[in-house]
């Protein structure tokens, strides 16, 4: 594979620590579908999609620590970051609360 001609390399910056950021502070996530403590999701798929969008918006990475039909635990990939997200399936069909 040959490198593209005329394209300069883009420097990669380290992922910043967003542990001090509270979910829902972004102008785009404050509207419908805001991510915050005790948010409700129709199902696990909706929860995972919103987390992906939120991570893209805030430019951080997370990893799934545990996932089952009834529970999901995520955390920041940076070992120095204290951000965590836990969601549990409620008694209503497929609803998750995180």
mmCIF file as gemmi writes it, N, C-alpha and C atoms, coordinates in Angstrom:
data_model
loop_
_atom_site.group_PDB
_atom_site.id
_atom_site.type_symbol
_atom_site.label_atom_id
_atom_site.label_alt_id
_atom_site.label_comp_id
_atom_site.label_asym_id
_atom_site.label_entity_id
_atom_site.label_seq_id
_atom_site.pdbx_PDB_ins_code
_atom_site.Cartn_x
_atom_site.Cartn_y
_atom_site.Cartn_z
_atom_site.occupancy
_atom_site.B_iso_or_equiv
_atom_site.pdbx_formal_charge
_atom_site.auth_seq_id
_atom_site.auth_asym_id
_atom_site.pdbx_PDB_model_num
ATOM 1 N N . UNK Axp A 1 ? 0.857 -1.179 0 1 0 ? 1 A 1
ATOM 2 C CA . UNK Axp A 1 ? 0 0 0 1 0 ? 1 A 1
ATOM 3 C C . UNK Axp A 1 ? 0.892 1.227 0 1 0 ? 1 A 1
ATOM 4 N N . UNK Axp A 2 ? 0.64 2.123 -0.914 1 0 ? 2 A 1
ATOM 5 C CA . UNK Axp A 2 ? 1.418 3.35 -1.015 1 0 ? 2 A 1
ATOM 6 C C . UNK Axp A 2 ? 0.726 4.474 -0.258 1 0 ? 2 A 1
ATOM 7 N N . UNK Axp A 3 ? 1.504 5.332 0.414 1 0 ? 3 A 1
ATOM 8 C CA . UNK Axp A 3 ? 0.883 6.46 1.11 1 0 ? 3 A 1
ATOM 9 C C . UNK Axp A 3 ? 0.317 7.451 0.11 1 0 ? 3 A 1
ATOM 10 N N . UNK Axp A 4 ? -0.708 8.177 0.522 1 0 ? 4 A 1
ATOM 11 C CA . UNK Axp A 4 ? -1.309 9.201 -0.337 1 0 ? 4 A 1
ATOM 12 C C . UNK Axp A 4 ? -0.327 10.341 -0.518 1 0 ? 4 A 1
ATOM 13 N N . UNK Axp A 5 ? -0.182 10.801 -1.745 1 0 ? 5 A 1
ATOM 14 C CA . UNK Axp A 5 ? 0.732 11.903 -2.017 1 0 ? 5 A 1
ATOM 15 C C . UNK Axp A 5 ? 0.056 13.218 -1.655 1 0 ? 5 A 1
ATOM 16 N N . UNK Axp A 6 ? 0.82 14.117 -1.06 1 0 ? 6 A 1
ATOM 17 C CA . UNK Axp A 6 ? 0.308 15.437 -0.715 1 0 ? 6 A 1
ATOM 18 C C . UNK Axp A 6 ? -0.535 15.464 0.545 1 0 ? 6 A 1
ATOM 19 N N . UNK Axp A 7 ? -0.633 14.351 1.251 1 0 ? 7 A 1
ATOM 20 C CA . UNK Axp A 7 ? -1.419 14.314 2.488 1 0 ? 7 A 1
ATOM 21 C C . UNK Axp A 7 ? -0.455 14.276 3.656 1 0 ? 7 A 1
ATOM 22 N N . UNK Axp A 8 ? -0.572 15.263 4.523 1 0 ? 8 A 1
ATOM 23 C CA . UNK Axp A 8 ? 0.312 15.292 5.688 1 0 ? 8 A 1
ATOM 24 C C . UNK Axp A 8 ? -0.302 14.477 6.822 1 0 ? 8 A 1
ATOM 25 N N . UNK Axp A 9 ? 0.55 14.006 7.692 1 0 ? 9 A 1
ATOM 26 C CA . UNK Axp A 9 ? 0.089 13.218 8.829 1 0 ? 9 A 1
ATOM 27 C C . UNK Axp A 9 ? -0.631 14.118 9.824 1 0 ? 9 A 1
ATOM 28 N N . UNK Axp A 10 ? -1.685 13.598 10.403 1 0 ? 10 A 1
ATOM 29 C CA . UNK Axp A 10 ? -2.439 14.335 11.415 1 0 ? 10 A 1
ATOM 30 C C . UNK Axp A 10 ? -1.926 13.902 12.78 1 0 ? 10 A 1
ATOM 31 N N . UNK Axp A 11 ? -1.467 14.86 13.613 1 0 ? 11 A 1
ATOM 32 C CA . UNK Axp A 11 ? -0.971 14.471 14.931 1 0 ? 11 A 1
ATOM 33 C C . UNK Axp A 11 ? -2.11 13.963 15.814 1 0 ? 11 A 1
ATOM 34 N N . UNK Axp A 12 ? -1.863 12.904 16.549 1 0 ? 12 A 1
ATOM 35 C CA . UNK Axp A 12 ? -2.86 12.359 17.462 1 0 ? 12 A 1
ATOM 36 C C . UNK Axp A 12 ? -2.637 12.946 18.848 1 0 ? 12 A 1
ATOM 37 N N . UNK Axp A 13 ? -3.676 13.494 19.399 1 0 ? 13 A 1
ATOM 38 C CA . UNK Axp A 13 ? -3.603 14.068 20.737 1 0 ? 13 A 1
ATOM 39 C C . UNK Axp A 13 ? -4.083 13.047 21.754 1 0 ? 13 A 1
ATOM 40 N N . UNK Axp A 14 ? -3.548 13.083 22.964 1 0 ? 14 A 1
ATOM 41 C CA . UNK Axp A 14 ? -4.035 12.159 23.99 1 0 ? 14 A 1
ATOM 42 C C . UNK Axp A 14 ? -5.49 12.484 24.329 1 0 ? 14 A 1
ATOM 43 N N . UNK Axp A 15 ? -6.222 11.482 24.755 1 0 ? 15 A 1
ATOM 44 C CA . UNK Axp A 15 ? -7.62 11.686 25.128 1 0 ? 15 A 1
ATOM 45 C C . UNK Axp A 15 ? -7.663 12.473 26.432 1 0 ? 15 A 1
ATOM 46 N N . UNK Axp A 16 ? -8.379 13.611 26.446 1 0 ? 16 A 1
ATOM 47 C CA . UNK Axp A 16 ? -8.443 14.407 27.671 1 0 ? 16 A 1
ATOM 48 C C . UNK Axp A 16 ? -9.296 13.732 28.735 1 0 ? 16 A 1
ATOM 49 N N . UNK Axp A 17 ? -9.086 14.128 29.973 1 0 ? 17 A 1
ATOM 50 C CA . UNK Axp A 17 ? -9.841 13.59 31.098 1 0 ? 17 A 1
ATOM 51 C C . UNK Axp A 17 ? -11.171 14.327 31.19 1 0 ? 17 A 1
ATOM 52 N N . UNK Axp A 18 ? -12.269 13.621 30.936 1 0 ? 18 A 1
ATOM 53 C CA . UNK Axp A 18 ? -13.599 14.221 31.021 1 0 ? 18 A 1
ATOM 54 C C . UNK Axp A 18 ? -14.315 13.815 32.306 1 0 ? 18 A 1
ATOM 55 N N . UNK Axp A 19 ? -13.585 13.328 33.315 1 0 ? 19 A 1
ATOM 56 C CA . UNK Axp A 19 ? -14.241 12.875 34.534 1 0 ? 19 A 1
ATOM 57 C C . UNK Axp A 19 ? -14.96 14.004 35.257 1 0 ? 19 A 1
ATOM 58 N N . UNK Axp A 20 ? -14.553 15.244 35.014 1 0 ? 20 A 1
ATOM 59 C CA . UNK Axp A 20 ? -15.201 16.384 35.656 1 0 ? 20 A 1
ATOM 60 C C . UNK Axp A 20 ? -16.457 16.839 34.919 1 0 ? 20 A 1
ATOM 61 N N . UNK Axp A 21 ? -16.728 16.293 33.745 1 0 ? 21 A 1
ATOM 62 C CA . UNK Axp A 21 ? -17.867 16.714 32.928 1 0 ? 21 A 1
ATOM 63 C C . UNK Axp A 21 ? -19.107 15.938 33.344 1 0 ? 21 A 1
ATOM 64 N N . UNK Axp A 22 ? -20.192 16.654 33.546 1 0 ? 22 A 1
ATOM 65 C CA . UNK Axp A 22 ? -21.461 16.019 33.884 1 0 ? 22 A 1
ATOM 66 C C . UNK Axp A 22 ? -22.248 15.78 32.606 1 0 ? 22 A 1
ATOM 67 N N . UNK Axp A 23 ? -22.87 14.641 32.516 1 0 ? 23 A 1
ATOM 68 C CA . UNK Axp A 23 ? -23.649 14.311 31.327 1 0 ? 23 A 1
ATOM 69 C C . UNK Axp A 23 ? -24.754 15.343 31.15 1 0 ? 23 A 1
ATOM 70 N N . UNK Axp A 24 ? -24.938 15.807 29.922 1 0 ? 24 A 1
ATOM 71 C CA . UNK Axp A 24 ? -26.017 16.728 29.612 1 0 ? 24 A 1
ATOM 72 C C . UNK Axp A 24 ? -25.579 18.17 29.471 1 0 ? 24 A 1
ATOM 73 N N . UNK Axp A 25 ? -24.287 18.484 29.575 1 0 ? 25 A 1
ATOM 74 C CA . UNK Axp A 25 ? -23.828 19.859 29.484 1 0 ? 25 A 1
ATOM 75 C C . UNK Axp A 25 ? -23.674 20.353 28.054 1 0 ? 25 A 1
ATOM 76 N N . UNK Axp A 26 ? -23.629 19.461 27.112 1 0 ? 26 A 1
ATOM 77 C CA . UNK Axp A 26 ? -23.431 19.857 25.72 1 0 ? 26 A 1
ATOM 78 C C . UNK Axp A 26 ? -24.692 20.493 25.144 1 0 ? 26 A 1
ATOM 79 N N . UNK Axp A 27 ? -24.543 21.518 24.306 1 0 ? 27 A 1
ATOM 80 C CA . UNK Axp A 27 ? -25.721 22.13 23.691 1 0 ? 27 A 1
ATOM 81 C C . UNK Axp A 27 ? -26.562 21.139 22.889 1 0 ? 27 A 1
ATOM 82 N N . UNK Axp A 28 ? -25.925 20.134 22.29 1 0 ? 28 A 1
ATOM 83 C CA . UNK Axp A 28 ? -26.705 19.205 21.47 1 0 ? 28 A 1
ATOM 84 C C . UNK Axp A 28 ? -27.33 18.093 22.286 1 0 ? 28 A 1
ATOM 85 N N . UNK Axp A 29 ? -26.744 17.719 23.419 1 0 ? 29 A 1
ATOM 86 C CA . UNK Axp A 29 ? -27.351 16.65 24.219 1 0 ? 29 A 1
ATOM 87 C C . UNK Axp A 29 ? -28.326 17.199 25.248 1 0 ? 29 A 1
ATOM 88 N N . UNK Axp A 30 ? -28.369 18.512 25.428 1 0 ? 30 A 1
ATOM 89 C CA . UNK Axp A 30 ? -29.32 19.081 26.375 1 0 ? 30 A 1
ATOM 90 C C . UNK Axp A 30 ? -30.745 19.034 25.839 1 0 ? 30 A 1
ATOM 91 N N . UNK Axp A 31 ? -30.892 18.946 24.563 1 0 ? 31 A 1
ATOM 92 C CA . UNK Axp A 31 ? -32.223 18.886 23.963 1 0 ? 31 A 1
ATOM 93 C C . UNK Axp A 31 ? -32.813 17.501 24.183 1 0 ? 31 A 1
ATOM 94 N N . UNK Axp A 32 ? -33.729 17.107 23.325 1 0 ? 32 A 1
ATOM 95 C CA . UNK Axp A 32 ? -34.343 15.782 23.443 1 0 ? 32 A 1
ATOM 96 C C . UNK Axp A 32 ? -33.268 14.711 23.497 1 0 ? 32 A 1
ATOM 97 N N . UNK Axp A 33 ? -33.451 13.739 24.379 1 0 ? 33 A 1
ATOM 98 C CA . UNK Axp A 33 ? -32.504 12.648 24.472 1 0 ? 33 A 1
ATOM 99 C C . UNK Axp A 33 ? -31.271 12.969 25.288 1 0 ? 33 A 1
ATOM 100 N N . UNK Axp A 34 ? -31.369 13.934 26.204 1 0 ? 34 A 1
ATOM 101 C CA . UNK Axp A 34 ? -30.216 14.301 27.031 1 0 ? 34 A 1
ATOM 102 C C . UNK Axp A 34 ? -29.74 13.099 27.839 1 0 ? 34 A 1
ATOM 103 N N . UNK Axp A 35 ? -28.422 12.976 27.969 1 0 ? 35 A 1
ATOM 104 C CA . UNK Axp A 35 ? -27.832 11.918 28.782 1 0 ? 35 A 1
ATOM 105 C C . UNK Axp A 35 ? -27.613 12.473 30.177 1 0 ? 35 A 1
ATOM 106 N N . UNK Axp A 36 ? -28.237 11.874 31.163 1 0 ? 36 A 1
ATOM 107 C CA . UNK Axp A 36 ? -28.079 12.313 32.541 1 0 ? 36 A 1
ATOM 108 C C . UNK Axp A 36 ? -28.39 11.15 33.466 1 0 ? 36 A 1
ATOM 109 N N . UNK Axp A 37 ? -28.101 11.319 34.73 1 0 ? 37 A 1
ATOM 110 C CA . UNK Axp A 37 ? -28.382 10.279 35.717 1 0 ? 37 A 1
ATOM 111 C C . UNK Axp A 37 ? -29.882 9.996 35.713 1 0 ? 37 A 1
ATOM 112 N N . UNK Axp A 38 ? -30.23 8.733 35.817 1 0 ? 38 A 1
ATOM 113 C CA . UNK Axp A 38 ? -31.621 8.262 35.81 1 0 ? 38 A 1
ATOM 114 C C . UNK Axp A 38 ? -32.335 8.504 34.482 1 0 ? 38 A 1
ATOM 115 N N . UNK Axp A 39 ? -31.601 8.505 33.387 1 0 ? 39 A 1
ATOM 116 C CA . UNK Axp A 39 ? -32.221 8.575 32.062 1 0 ? 39 A 1
ATOM 117 C C . UNK Axp A 39 ? -32.878 7.231 31.756 1 0 ? 39 A 1
ATOM 118 N N . UNK Axp A 40 ? -33.956 7.274 30.992 1 0 ? 40 A 1
ATOM 119 C CA . UNK Axp A 40 ? -34.645 6.053 30.59 1 0 ? 40 A 1
ATOM 120 C C . UNK Axp A 40 ? -34.434 5.813 29.105 1 0 ? 40 A 1
ATOM 121 N N . UNK Axp A 41 ? -34.253 4.557 28.746 1 0 ? 41 A 1
ATOM 122 C CA . UNK Axp A 41 ? -34.032 4.154 27.366 1 0 ? 41 A 1
ATOM 123 C C . UNK Axp A 41 ? -35.027 3.054 27.027 1 0 ? 41 A 1
ATOM 124 N N . UNK Axp A 42 ? -35.533 3.062 25.802 1 0 ? 42 A 1
ATOM 125 C CA . UNK Axp A 42 ? -36.548 2.086 25.395 1 0 ? 42 A 1
ATOM 126 C C . UNK Axp A 42 ? -36.04 0.656 25.481 1 0 ? 42 A 1
ATOM 127 N N . UNK Axp A 43 ? -34.75 0.492 25.207 1 0 ? 43 A 1
ATOM 128 C CA . UNK Axp A 43 ? -34.15 -0.838 25.252 1 0 ? 43 A 1
ATOM 129 C C . UNK Axp A 43 ? -32.629 -0.681 25.295 1 0 ? 43 A 1
ATOM 130 N N . UNK Axp A 44 ? -31.946 -1.783 25.381 1 0 ? 44 A 1
ATOM 131 C CA . UNK Axp A 44 ? -30.486 -1.763 25.466 1 0 ? 44 A 1
ATOM 132 C C . UNK Axp A 44 ? -29.86 -1.182 24.199 1 0 ? 44 A 1
ATOM 133 N N . UNK Axp A 45 ? -30.447 -1.46 23.044 1 0 ? 45 A 1
ATOM 134 C CA . UNK Axp A 45 ? -29.928 -0.929 21.782 1 0 ? 45 A 1
ATOM 135 C C . UNK Axp A 45 ? -29.943 0.59 21.751 1 0 ? 45 A 1
ATOM 136 N N . UNK Axp A 46 ? -31.037 1.191 22.241 1 0 ? 46 A 1
ATOM 137 C CA . UNK Axp A 46 ? -31.121 2.65 22.283 1 0 ? 46 A 1
ATOM 138 C C . UNK Axp A 46 ? -30.073 3.22 23.239 1 0 ? 46 A 1
ATOM 139 N N . UNK Axp A 47 ? -29.896 2.586 24.383 1 0 ? 47 A 1
ATOM 140 C CA . UNK Axp A 47 ? -28.869 3.01 25.343 1 0 ? 47 A 1
ATOM 141 C C . UNK Axp A 47 ? -27.491 2.997 24.692 1 0 ? 47 A 1
ATOM 142 N N . UNK Axp A 48 ? -27.146 1.915 24.023 1 0 ? 48 A 1
ATOM 143 C CA . UNK Axp A 48 ? -25.823 1.788 23.418 1 0 ? 48 A 1
ATOM 144 C C . UNK Axp A 48 ? -25.618 2.813 22.303 1 0 ? 48 A 1
ATOM 145 N N . UNK Axp A 49 ? -26.642 3.063 21.493 1 0 ? 49 A 1
ATOM 146 C CA . UNK Axp A 49 ? -26.548 4.045 20.418 1 0 ? 49 A 1
ATOM 147 C C . UNK Axp A 49 ? -26.341 5.451 20.986 1 0 ? 49 A 1
ATOM 148 N N . UNK Axp A 50 ? -27.085 5.801 22.026 1 0 ? 50 A 1
ATOM 149 C CA . UNK Axp A 50 ? -26.934 7.132 22.622 1 0 ? 50 A 1
ATOM 150 C C . UNK Axp A 50 ? -25.562 7.294 23.264 1 0 ? 50 A 1
ATOM 151 N N . UNK Axp A 51 ? -25.034 6.228 23.862 1 0 ? 51 A 1
ATOM 152 C CA . UNK Axp A 51 ? -23.695 6.313 24.446 1 0 ? 51 A 1
ATOM 153 C C . UNK Axp A 51 ? -22.649 6.527 23.356 1 0 ? 51 A 1
ATOM 154 N N . UNK Axp A 52 ? -22.793 5.851 22.227 1 0 ? 52 A 1
ATOM 155 C CA . UNK Axp A 52 ? -21.851 6.043 21.116 1 0 ? 52 A 1
ATOM 156 C C . UNK Axp A 52 ? -21.884 7.484 20.623 1 0 ? 52 A 1
ATOM 157 N N . UNK Axp A 53 ? -23.083 8.031 20.461 1 0 ? 53 A 1
ATOM 158 C CA . UNK Axp A 53 ? -23.219 9.418 20.006 1 0 ? 53 A 1
ATOM 159 C C . UNK Axp A 53 ? -22.633 10.388 21.025 1 0 ? 53 A 1
ATOM 160 N N . UNK Axp A 54 ? -22.896 10.135 22.298 1 0 ? 54 A 1
ATOM 161 C CA . UNK Axp A 54 ? -22.395 11.01 23.359 1 0 ? 54 A 1
ATOM 162 C C . UNK Axp A 54 ? -20.867 10.986 23.395 1 0 ? 54 A 1
ATOM 163 N N . UNK Axp A 55 ? -20.276 9.809 23.262 1 0 ? 55 A 1
ATOM 164 C CA . UNK Axp A 55 ? -18.813 9.684 23.264 1 0 ? 55 A 1
ATOM 165 C C . UNK Axp A 55 ? -18.202 10.399 22.06 1 0 ? 55 A 1
ATOM 166 N N . UNK Axp A 56 ? -18.839 10.304 20.902 1 0 ? 56 A 1
ATOM 167 C CA . UNK Axp A 56 ? -18.345 11.021 19.724 1 0 ? 56 A 1
ATOM 168 C C . UNK Axp A 56 ? -18.417 12.526 19.941 1 0 ? 56 A 1
ATOM 169 N N . UNK Axp A 57 ? -19.515 12.986 20.513 1 0 ? 57 A 1
ATOM 170 C CA . UNK Axp A 57 ? -19.696 14.415 20.736 1 0 ? 57 A 1
ATOM 171 C C . UNK Axp A 57 ? -18.67 14.968 21.725 1 0 ? 57 A 1
ATOM 172 N N . UNK Axp A 58 ? -18.413 14.234 22.791 1 0 ? 58 A 1
ATOM 173 C CA . UNK Axp A 58 ? -17.471 14.701 23.82 1 0 ? 58 A 1
ATOM 174 C C . UNK Axp A 58 ? -16.036 14.269 23.534 1 0 ? 58 A 1
ATOM 175 N N . UNK Axp A 59 ? -15.837 13.516 22.447 1 0 ? 59 A 1
ATOM 176 C CA . UNK Axp A 59 ? -14.505 13.083 22.013 1 0 ? 59 A 1
ATOM 177 C C . UNK Axp A 59 ? -13.753 12.301 23.098 1 0 ? 59 A 1
ATOM 178 N N . UNK Axp A 60 ? -14.409 11.264 23.584 1 0 ? 60 A 1
ATOM 179 C CA . UNK Axp A 60 ? -13.744 10.387 24.534 1 0 ? 60 A 1
ATOM 180 C C . UNK Axp A 60 ? -14.114 8.948 24.212 1 0 ? 60 A 1
ATOM 181 N N . UNK Axp A 61 ? -13.348 8.028 24.764 1 0 ? 61 A 1
ATOM 182 C CA . UNK Axp A 61 ? -13.585 6.613 24.519 1 0 ? 61 A 1
ATOM 183 C C . UNK Axp A 61 ? -13.988 5.93 25.81 1 0 ? 61 A 1
ATOM 184 N N . UNK Axp A 62 ? -14.878 4.967 25.672 1 0 ? 62 A 1
ATOM 185 C CA . UNK Axp A 62 ? -15.289 4.165 26.819 1 0 ? 62 A 1
ATOM 186 C C . UNK Axp A 62 ? -15.213 2.704 26.408 1 0 ? 62 A 1
ATOM 187 N N . UNK Axp A 63 ? -15.218 1.853 27.406 1 0 ? 63 A 1
ATOM 188 C CA . UNK Axp A 63 ? -15.275 0.431 27.092 1 0 ? 63 A 1
ATOM 189 C C . UNK Axp A 63 ? -16.358 -0.211 27.943 1 0 ? 63 A 1
ATOM 190 N N . UNK Axp A 64 ? -16.891 -1.293 27.431 1 0 ? 64 A 1
ATOM 191 C CA . UNK Axp A 64 ? -17.934 -2.017 28.147 1 0 ? 64 A 1
ATOM 192 C C . UNK Axp A 64 ? -17.248 -3.003 29.078 1 0 ? 64 A 1
ATOM 193 N N . UNK Axp A 65 ? -17.47 -2.819 30.363 1 0 ? 65 A 1
ATOM 194 C CA . UNK Axp A 65 ? -16.87 -3.677 31.38 1 0 ? 65 A 1
ATOM 195 C C . UNK Axp A 65 ? -17.702 -4.945 31.549 1 0 ? 65 A 1
ATOM 196 N N . UNK Axp A 66 ? -19.031 -4.783 31.506 1 0 ? 66 A 1
ATOM 197 C CA . UNK Axp A 66 ? -19.937 -5.916 31.684 1 0 ? 66 A 1
ATOM 198 C C . UNK Axp A 66 ? -21.205 -5.651 30.891 1 0 ? 66 A 1
ATOM 199 N N . UNK Axp A 67 ? -21.74 -6.671 30.27 1 0 ? 67 A 1
ATOM 200 C CA . UNK Axp A 67 ? -22.983 -6.526 29.521 1 0 ? 67 A 1
ATOM 201 C C . UNK Axp A 67 ? -23.757 -7.838 29.558 1 0 ? 67 A 1
ATOM 202 N N . UNK Axp A 68 ? -25.027 -7.735 29.933 1 0 ? 68 A 1
ATOM 203 C CA . UNK Axp A 68 ? -25.924 -8.886 29.915 1 0 ? 68 A 1
ATOM 204 C C . UNK Axp A 68 ? -27.292 -8.396 29.456 1 0 ? 68 A 1
ATOM 205 N N . UNK Axp A 69 ? -28.273 -9.273 29.454 1 0 ? 69 A 1
ATOM 206 C CA . UNK Axp A 69 ? -29.62 -8.863 29.048 1 0 ? 69 A 1
ATOM 207 C C . UNK Axp A 69 ? -30.225 -7.862 30.027 1 0 ? 69 A 1
ATOM 208 N N . UNK Axp A 70 ? -29.747 -7.853 31.261 1 0 ? 70 A 1
ATOM 209 C CA . UNK Axp A 70 ? -30.369 -7.003 32.277 1 0 ? 70 A 1
ATOM 210 C C . UNK Axp A 70 ? -29.476 -5.897 32.825 1 0 ? 70 A 1
ATOM 211 N N . UNK Axp A 71 ? -28.207 -5.862 32.434 1 0 ? 71 A 1
ATOM 212 C CA . UNK Axp A 71 ? -27.311 -4.856 33.016 1 0 ? 71 A 1
ATOM 213 C C . UNK Axp A 71 ? -26.159 -4.527 32.077 1 0 ? 71 A 1
ATOM 214 N N . UNK Axp A 72 ? -25.723 -3.248 32.12 1 0 ? 72 A 1
ATOM 215 C CA . UNK Axp A 72 ? -24.571 -2.795 31.34 1 0 ? 72 A 1
ATOM 216 C C . UNK Axp A 72 ? -23.72 -1.911 32.245 1 0 ? 72 A 1
ATOM 217 N N . UNK Axp A 73 ? -22.409 -2.13 32.219 1 0 ? 73 A 1
ATOM 218 C CA . UNK Axp A 73 ? -21.475 -1.276 32.953 1 0 ? 73 A 1
ATOM 219 C C . UNK Axp A 73 ? -20.405 -0.828 31.969 1 0 ? 73 A 1
ATOM 220 N N . UNK Axp A 74 ? -20.181 0.488 31.897 1 0 ? 74 A 1
ATOM 221 C CA . UNK Axp A 74 ? -19.179 1.069 31.007 1 0 ? 74 A 1
ATOM 222 C C . UNK Axp A 74 ? -18.254 1.952 31.821 1 0 ? 74 A 1
ATOM 223 N N . UNK Axp A 75 ? -17.045 2.157 31.295 1 0 ? 75 A 1
ATOM 224 C CA . UNK Axp A 75 ? -16.116 3.083 31.937 1 0 ? 75 A 1
ATOM 225 C C . UNK Axp A 75 ? -15.199 3.686 30.89 1 0 ? 75 A 1
ATOM 226 N N . UNK Axp A 76 ? -14.594 4.798 31.249 1 0 ? 76 A 1
ATOM 227 C CA . UNK Axp A 76 ? -13.641 5.478 30.384 1 0 ? 76 A 1
ATOM 228 C C . UNK Axp A 76 ? -12.437 4.559 30.145 1 0 ? 76 A 1
ATOM 229 N N . UNK Axp A 77 ? -11.878 4.575 28.946 1 0 ? 77 A 1
ATOM 230 C CA . UNK Axp A 77 ? -10.722 3.726 28.657 1 0 ? 77 A 1
ATOM 231 C C . UNK Axp A 77 ? -9.464 4.198 29.378 1 0 ? 77 A 1
ATOM 232 N N . UNK Axp A 78 ? -9.405 5.471 29.715 1 0 ? 78 A 1
ATOM 233 C CA . UNK Axp A 78 ? -8.252 6.025 30.426 1 0 ? 78 A 1
ATOM 234 C C . UNK Axp A 78 ? -8.309 5.593 31.889 1 0 ? 78 A 1
ATOM 235 N N . UNK Axp A 79 ? -7.285 4.903 32.343 1 0 ? 79 A 1
ATOM 236 C CA . UNK Axp A 79 ? -7.249 4.408 33.722 1 0 ? 79 A 1
ATOM 237 C C . UNK Axp A 79 ? -7.301 5.536 34.757 1 0 ? 79 A 1
ATOM 238 N N . UNK Axp A 80 ? -6.902 6.749 34.376 1 0 ? 80 A 1
ATOM 239 C CA . UNK Axp A 80 ? -6.923 7.89 35.297 1 0 ? 80 A 1
ATOM 240 C C . UNK Axp A 80 ? -8.273 8.612 35.313 1 0 ? 80 A 1
ATOM 241 N N . UNK Axp A 81 ? -9.172 8.216 34.462 1 0 ? 81 A 1
ATOM 242 C CA . UNK Axp A 81 ? -10.5 8.835 34.364 1 0 ? 81 A 1
ATOM 243 C C . UNK Axp A 81 ? -11.471 8.051 35.244 1 0 ? 81 A 1
ATOM 244 N N . UNK Axp A 82 ? -12.258 8.744 36.044 1 0 ? 82 A 1
ATOM 245 C CA . UNK Axp A 82 ? -13.172 8.067 36.968 1 0 ? 82 A 1
ATOM 246 C C . UNK Axp A 82 ? -14.598 7.927 36.42 1 0 ? 82 A 1
ATOM 247 N N . UNK Axp A 83 ? -14.839 8.314 35.151 1 0 ? 83 A 1
ATOM 248 C CA . UNK Axp A 83 ? -16.189 8.245 34.593 1 0 ? 83 A 1
ATOM 249 C C . UNK Axp A 83 ? -16.666 6.8 34.517 1 0 ? 83 A 1
ATOM 250 N N . UNK Axp A 84 ? -17.903 6.579 34.966 1 0 ? 84 A 1
ATOM 251 C CA . UNK Axp A 84 ? -18.54 5.263 34.908 1 0 ? 84 A 1
ATOM 252 C C . UNK Axp A 84 ? -19.992 5.449 34.491 1 0 ? 84 A 1
ATOM 253 N N . UNK Axp A 85 ? -20.569 4.428 33.897 1 0 ? 85 A 1
ATOM 254 C CA . UNK Axp A 85 ? -21.984 4.432 33.551 1 0 ? 85 A 1
ATOM 255 C C . UNK Axp A 85 ? -22.531 3.052 33.813 1 0 ? 85 A 1
ATOM 256 N N . UNK Axp A 86 ? -23.606 2.99 34.587 1 0 ? 86 A 1
ATOM 257 C CA . UNK Axp A 86 ? -24.269 1.716 34.861 1 0 ? 86 A 1
ATOM 258 C C . UNK Axp A 86 ? -25.73 1.855 34.479 1 0 ? 86 A 1
ATOM 259 N N . UNK Axp A 87 ? -26.267 0.845 33.855 1 0 ? 87 A 1
ATOM 260 C CA . UNK Axp A 87 ? -27.682 0.842 33.488 1 0 ? 87 A 1
ATOM 261 C C . UNK Axp A 87 ? -28.26 -0.532 33.8 1 0 ? 87 A 1
ATOM 262 N N . UNK Axp A 88 ? -29.499 -0.531 34.261 1 0 ? 88 A 1
ATOM 263 C CA . UNK Axp A 88 ? -30.171 -1.755 34.659 1 0 ? 88 A 1
ATOM 264 C C . UNK Axp A 88 ? -31.521 -1.849 33.97 1 0 ? 88 A 1
ATOM 265 N N . UNK Axp A 89 ? -31.886 -3.049 33.566 1 0 ? 89 A 1
ATOM 266 C CA . UNK Axp A 89 ? -33.191 -3.277 32.95 1 0 ? 89 A 1
ATOM 267 C C . UNK Axp A 89 ? -34.256 -3.159 34.03 1 0 ? 89 A 1
ATOM 268 N N . UNK Axp A 90 ? -35.313 -2.423 33.721 1 0 ? 90 A 1
ATOM 269 C CA . UNK Axp A 90 ? -36.415 -2.253 34.655 1 0 ? 90 A 1
ATOM 270 C C . UNK Axp A 90 ? -37.448 -3.354 34.463 1 0 ? 90 A 1
ATOM 271 N N . UNK Axp A 91 ? -38.455 -3.358 35.316 1 0 ? 91 A 1
ATOM 272 C CA . UNK Axp A 91 ? -39.483 -4.398 35.224 1 0 ? 91 A 1
ATOM 273 C C . UNK Axp A 91 ? -40.372 -4.229 33.997 1 0 ? 91 A 1
ATOM 274 N N . UNK Axp A 92 ? -40.41 -3.002 33.423 1 0 ? 92 A 1
ATOM 275 C CA . UNK Axp A 92 ? -41.157 -2.805 32.183 1 0 ? 92 A 1
ATOM 276 C C . UNK Axp A 92 ? -40.404 -3.516 31.065 1 0 ? 92 A 1
ATOM 277 N N . UNK Axp A 93 ? -41.11 -3.998 30.088 1 0 ? 93 A 1
ATOM 278 C CA . UNK Axp A 93 ? -40.424 -4.709 28.997 1 0 ? 93 A 1
ATOM 279 C C . UNK Axp A 93 ? -39.326 -3.871 28.344 1 0 ? 93 A 1
ATOM 280 N N . UNK Axp A 94 ? -38.12 -4.344 28.427 1 0 ? 94 A 1
ATOM 281 C CA . UNK Axp A 94 ? -36.944 -3.801 27.742 1 0 ? 94 A 1
ATOM 282 C C . UNK Axp A 94 ? -36.456 -2.427 28.192 1 0 ? 94 A 1
ATOM 283 N N . UNK Axp A 95 ? -37.134 -1.721 29.096 1 0 ? 95 A 1
ATOM 284 C CA . UNK Axp A 95 ? -36.66 -0.396 29.504 1 0 ? 95 A 1
ATOM 285 C C . UNK Axp A 95 ? -35.391 -0.512 30.336 1 0 ? 95 A 1
ATOM 286 N N . UNK Axp A 96 ? -34.428 0.39 30.072 1 0 ? 96 A 1
ATOM 287 C CA . UNK Axp A 96 ? -33.188 0.466 30.835 1 0 ? 96 A 1
ATOM 288 C C . UNK Axp A 96 ? -33.113 1.826 31.499 1 0 ? 96 A 1
ATOM 289 N N . UNK Axp A 97 ? -32.57 1.879 32.691 1 0 ? 97 A 1
ATOM 290 C CA . UNK Axp A 97 ? -32.356 3.138 33.399 1 0 ? 97 A 1
ATOM 291 C C . UNK Axp A 97 ? -30.88 3.232 33.718 1 0 ? 97 A 1
ATOM 292 N N . UNK Axp A 98 ? -30.271 4.37 33.374 1 0 ? 98 A 1
ATOM 293 C CA . UNK Axp A 98 ? -28.84 4.537 33.602 1 0 ? 98 A 1
ATOM 294 C C . UNK Axp A 98 ? -28.525 5.81 34.31 1 0 ? 98 A 1
